[in-house]
C-alpha positions as YAML, in Angstrom:
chain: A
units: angstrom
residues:
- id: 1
  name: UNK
  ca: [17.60, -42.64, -27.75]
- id: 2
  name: UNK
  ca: [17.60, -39.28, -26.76]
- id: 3
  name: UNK
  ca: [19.92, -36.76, -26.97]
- id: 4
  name: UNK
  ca: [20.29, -33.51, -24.83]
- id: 5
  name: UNK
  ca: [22.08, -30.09, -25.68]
- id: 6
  name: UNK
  ca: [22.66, -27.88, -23.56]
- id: 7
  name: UNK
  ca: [24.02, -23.84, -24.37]
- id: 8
  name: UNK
  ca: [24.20, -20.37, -22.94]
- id: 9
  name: UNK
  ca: [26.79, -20.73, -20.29]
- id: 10
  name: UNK
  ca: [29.36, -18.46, -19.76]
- id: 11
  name: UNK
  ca: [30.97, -15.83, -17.17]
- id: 12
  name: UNK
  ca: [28.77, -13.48, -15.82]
- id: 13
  name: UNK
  ca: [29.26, -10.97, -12.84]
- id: 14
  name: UNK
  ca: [27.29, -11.89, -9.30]
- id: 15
  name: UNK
  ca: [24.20, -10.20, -8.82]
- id: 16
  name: UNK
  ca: [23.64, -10.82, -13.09]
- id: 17
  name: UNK
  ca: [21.39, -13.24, -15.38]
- id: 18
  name: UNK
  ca: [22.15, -16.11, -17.71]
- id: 19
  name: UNK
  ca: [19.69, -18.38, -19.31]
- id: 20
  name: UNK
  ca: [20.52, -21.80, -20.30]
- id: 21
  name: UNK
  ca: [18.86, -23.88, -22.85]
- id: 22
  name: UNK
  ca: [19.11, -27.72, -23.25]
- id: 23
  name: UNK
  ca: [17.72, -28.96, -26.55]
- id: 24
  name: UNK
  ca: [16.11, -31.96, -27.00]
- id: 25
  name: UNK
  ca: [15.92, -34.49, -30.00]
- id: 26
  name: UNK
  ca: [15.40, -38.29, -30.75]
- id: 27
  name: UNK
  ca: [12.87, -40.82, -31.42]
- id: 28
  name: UNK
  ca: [12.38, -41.74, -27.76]
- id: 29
  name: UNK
  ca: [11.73, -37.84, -27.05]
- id: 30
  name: UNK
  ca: [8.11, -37.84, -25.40]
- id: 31
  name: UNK
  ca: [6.54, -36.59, -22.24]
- id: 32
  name: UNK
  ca: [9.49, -36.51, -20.49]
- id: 33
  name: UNK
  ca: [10.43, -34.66, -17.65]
- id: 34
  name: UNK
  ca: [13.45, -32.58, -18.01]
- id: 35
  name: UNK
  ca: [15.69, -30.71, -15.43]
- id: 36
  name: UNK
  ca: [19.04, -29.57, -14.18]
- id: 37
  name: UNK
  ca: [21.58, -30.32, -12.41]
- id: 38
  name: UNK
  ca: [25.28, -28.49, -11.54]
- id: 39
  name: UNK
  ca: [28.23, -29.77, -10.28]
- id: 40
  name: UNK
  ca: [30.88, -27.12, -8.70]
- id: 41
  name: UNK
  ca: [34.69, -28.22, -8.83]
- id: 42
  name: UNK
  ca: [35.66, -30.89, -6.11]
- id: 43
  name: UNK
  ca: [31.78, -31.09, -5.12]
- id: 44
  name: UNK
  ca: [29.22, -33.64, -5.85]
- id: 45
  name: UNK
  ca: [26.44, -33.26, -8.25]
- id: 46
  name: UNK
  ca: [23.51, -31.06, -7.24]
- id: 47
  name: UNK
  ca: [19.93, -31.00, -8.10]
- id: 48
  name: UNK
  ca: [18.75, -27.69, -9.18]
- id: 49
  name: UNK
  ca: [15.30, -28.25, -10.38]
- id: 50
  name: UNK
  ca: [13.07, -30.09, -12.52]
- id: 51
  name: UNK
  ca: [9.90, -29.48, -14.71]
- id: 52
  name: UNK
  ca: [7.42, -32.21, -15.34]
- id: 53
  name: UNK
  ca: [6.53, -32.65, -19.29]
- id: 54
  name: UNK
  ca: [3.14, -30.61, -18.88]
- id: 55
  name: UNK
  ca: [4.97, -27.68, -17.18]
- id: 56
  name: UNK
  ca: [2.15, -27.89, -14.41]
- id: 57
  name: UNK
  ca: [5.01, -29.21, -12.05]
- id: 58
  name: UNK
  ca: [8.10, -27.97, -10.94]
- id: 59
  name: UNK
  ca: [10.74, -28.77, -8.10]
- id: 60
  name: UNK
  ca: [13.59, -26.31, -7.45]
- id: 61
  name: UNK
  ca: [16.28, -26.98, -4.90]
- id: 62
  name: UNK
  ca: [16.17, -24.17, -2.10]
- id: 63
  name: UNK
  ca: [19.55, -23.01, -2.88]
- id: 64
  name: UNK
  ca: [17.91, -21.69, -6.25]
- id: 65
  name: UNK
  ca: [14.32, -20.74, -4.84]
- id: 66
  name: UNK
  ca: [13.30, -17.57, -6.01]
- id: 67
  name: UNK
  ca: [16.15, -16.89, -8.18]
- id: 68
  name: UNK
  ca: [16.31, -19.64, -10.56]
- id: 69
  name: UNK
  ca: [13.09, -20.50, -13.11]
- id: 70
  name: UNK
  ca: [12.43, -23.35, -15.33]
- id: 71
  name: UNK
  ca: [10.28, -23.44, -17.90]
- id: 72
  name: UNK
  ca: [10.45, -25.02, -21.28]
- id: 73
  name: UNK
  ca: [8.69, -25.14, -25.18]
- id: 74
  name: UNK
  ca: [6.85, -28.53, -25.79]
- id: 75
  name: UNK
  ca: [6.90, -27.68, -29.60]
- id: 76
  name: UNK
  ca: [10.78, -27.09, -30.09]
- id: 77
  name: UNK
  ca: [11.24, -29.50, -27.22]
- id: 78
  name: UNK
  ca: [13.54, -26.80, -25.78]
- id: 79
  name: UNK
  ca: [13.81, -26.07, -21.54]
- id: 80
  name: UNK
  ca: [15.03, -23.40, -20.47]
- id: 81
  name: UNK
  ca: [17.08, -22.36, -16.71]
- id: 82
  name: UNK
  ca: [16.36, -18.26, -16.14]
- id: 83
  name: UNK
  ca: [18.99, -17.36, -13.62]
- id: 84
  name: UNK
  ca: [18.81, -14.29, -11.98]
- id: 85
  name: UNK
  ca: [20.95, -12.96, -9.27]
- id: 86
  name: UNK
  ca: [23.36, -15.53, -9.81]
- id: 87
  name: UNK
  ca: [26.19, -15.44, -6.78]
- id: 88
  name: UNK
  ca: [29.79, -16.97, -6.97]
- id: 89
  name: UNK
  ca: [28.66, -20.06, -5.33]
- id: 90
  name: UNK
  ca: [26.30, -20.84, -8.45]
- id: 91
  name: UNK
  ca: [29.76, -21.74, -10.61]
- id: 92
  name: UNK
  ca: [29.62, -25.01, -11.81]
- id: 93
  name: UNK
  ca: [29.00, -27.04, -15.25]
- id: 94
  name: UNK
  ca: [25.57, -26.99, -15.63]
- id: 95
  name: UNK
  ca: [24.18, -30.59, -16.91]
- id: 96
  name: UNK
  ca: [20.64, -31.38, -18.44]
- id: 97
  name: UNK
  ca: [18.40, -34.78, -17.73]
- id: 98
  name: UNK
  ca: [15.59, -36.00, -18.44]
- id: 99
  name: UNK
  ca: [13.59, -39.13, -17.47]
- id: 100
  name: UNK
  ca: [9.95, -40.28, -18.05]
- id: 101
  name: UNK
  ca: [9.13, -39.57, -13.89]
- id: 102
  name: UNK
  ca: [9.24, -35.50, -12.69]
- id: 103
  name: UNK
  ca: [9.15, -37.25, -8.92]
- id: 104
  name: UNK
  ca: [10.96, -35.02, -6.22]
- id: 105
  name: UNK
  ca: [12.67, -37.96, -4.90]
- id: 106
  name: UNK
  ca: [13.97, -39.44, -8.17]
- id: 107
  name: UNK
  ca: [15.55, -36.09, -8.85]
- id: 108
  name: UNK
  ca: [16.96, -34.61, -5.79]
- id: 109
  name: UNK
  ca: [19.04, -37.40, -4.90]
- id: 110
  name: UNK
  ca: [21.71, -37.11, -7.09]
- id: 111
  name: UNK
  ca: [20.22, -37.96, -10.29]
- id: 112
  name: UNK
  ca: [21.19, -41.28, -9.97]
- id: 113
  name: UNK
  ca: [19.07, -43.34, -13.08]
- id: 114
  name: UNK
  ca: [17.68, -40.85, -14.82]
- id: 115
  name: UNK
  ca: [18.17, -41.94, -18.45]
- id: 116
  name: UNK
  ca: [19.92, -39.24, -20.45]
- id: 117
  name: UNK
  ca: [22.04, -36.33, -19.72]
- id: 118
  name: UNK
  ca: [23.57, -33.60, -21.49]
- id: 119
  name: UNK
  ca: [27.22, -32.95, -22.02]
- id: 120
  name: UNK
  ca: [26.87, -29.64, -19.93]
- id: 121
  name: UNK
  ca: [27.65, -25.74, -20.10]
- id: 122
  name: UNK
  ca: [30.05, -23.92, -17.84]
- id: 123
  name: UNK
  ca: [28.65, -20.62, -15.95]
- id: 124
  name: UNK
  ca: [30.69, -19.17, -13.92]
- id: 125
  name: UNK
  ca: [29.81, -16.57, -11.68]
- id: 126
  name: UNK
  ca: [32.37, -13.58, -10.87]
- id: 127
  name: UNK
  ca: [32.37, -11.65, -7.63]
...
């Protein structure tokens, strides 16, 4: 089993930066793919992006293109979200995952089956 924590949410004026981390720890805990999603009150759940276990991949939603960067530390088996000119419309709880495939299409659609999620972080985003 593996478990997923995620931290460094919190309220943060538009046009600033937040960085969230999602921890990672279990026996199962190997070459997997990790990645966000957020989910904004009274709307679904949204990819955001994802990084493959090598780092040499990553998929980021175009909503978050350019603004938003994963990346992660194999040895702490620690990702990371850098947000940067965050807008209103990036509120949400912020939720972790991570699965064994870093495959666009098992990712952006929902999330659906990926194997283990965090409990999430709030950011909210001030305008």
């Amino acid at each position: 089993q593996v478990q997923l924590v995620e931290s460094g949410g919190g309220l943060v004026q538009a046009g600033g930066s937040l960085r969230l981390s999602c921890a990672a720890s279990g026996p199962s805990f190997s070459r997997l793919a990790m990645g966000w999603f957020r989910q904004a009150p009274g709307k679904e759940r949204e990819f955001v992006g994802v990084r493959s276990w090598s780092g040499g991949v990553t998929y980021y939603a175009d909503s978050v293109k350019g603004r938003f960067t994963i990346s992660g530390d194999n040895a702490k088996n620690t990702m990371y979200l850098q947000m940067n000119s965050l807008k209103p419309e990036d509120t949400g709880v912020y939720y972790c995952a991570a699965h064994p495939s870093w495959g666009y299409n098992t990712w952006a659609t929902g999330g659906y089956g990926l194997d283990y999620w965090g409990q999430g972080t709030q950011v909210t985003v001030s305008s």
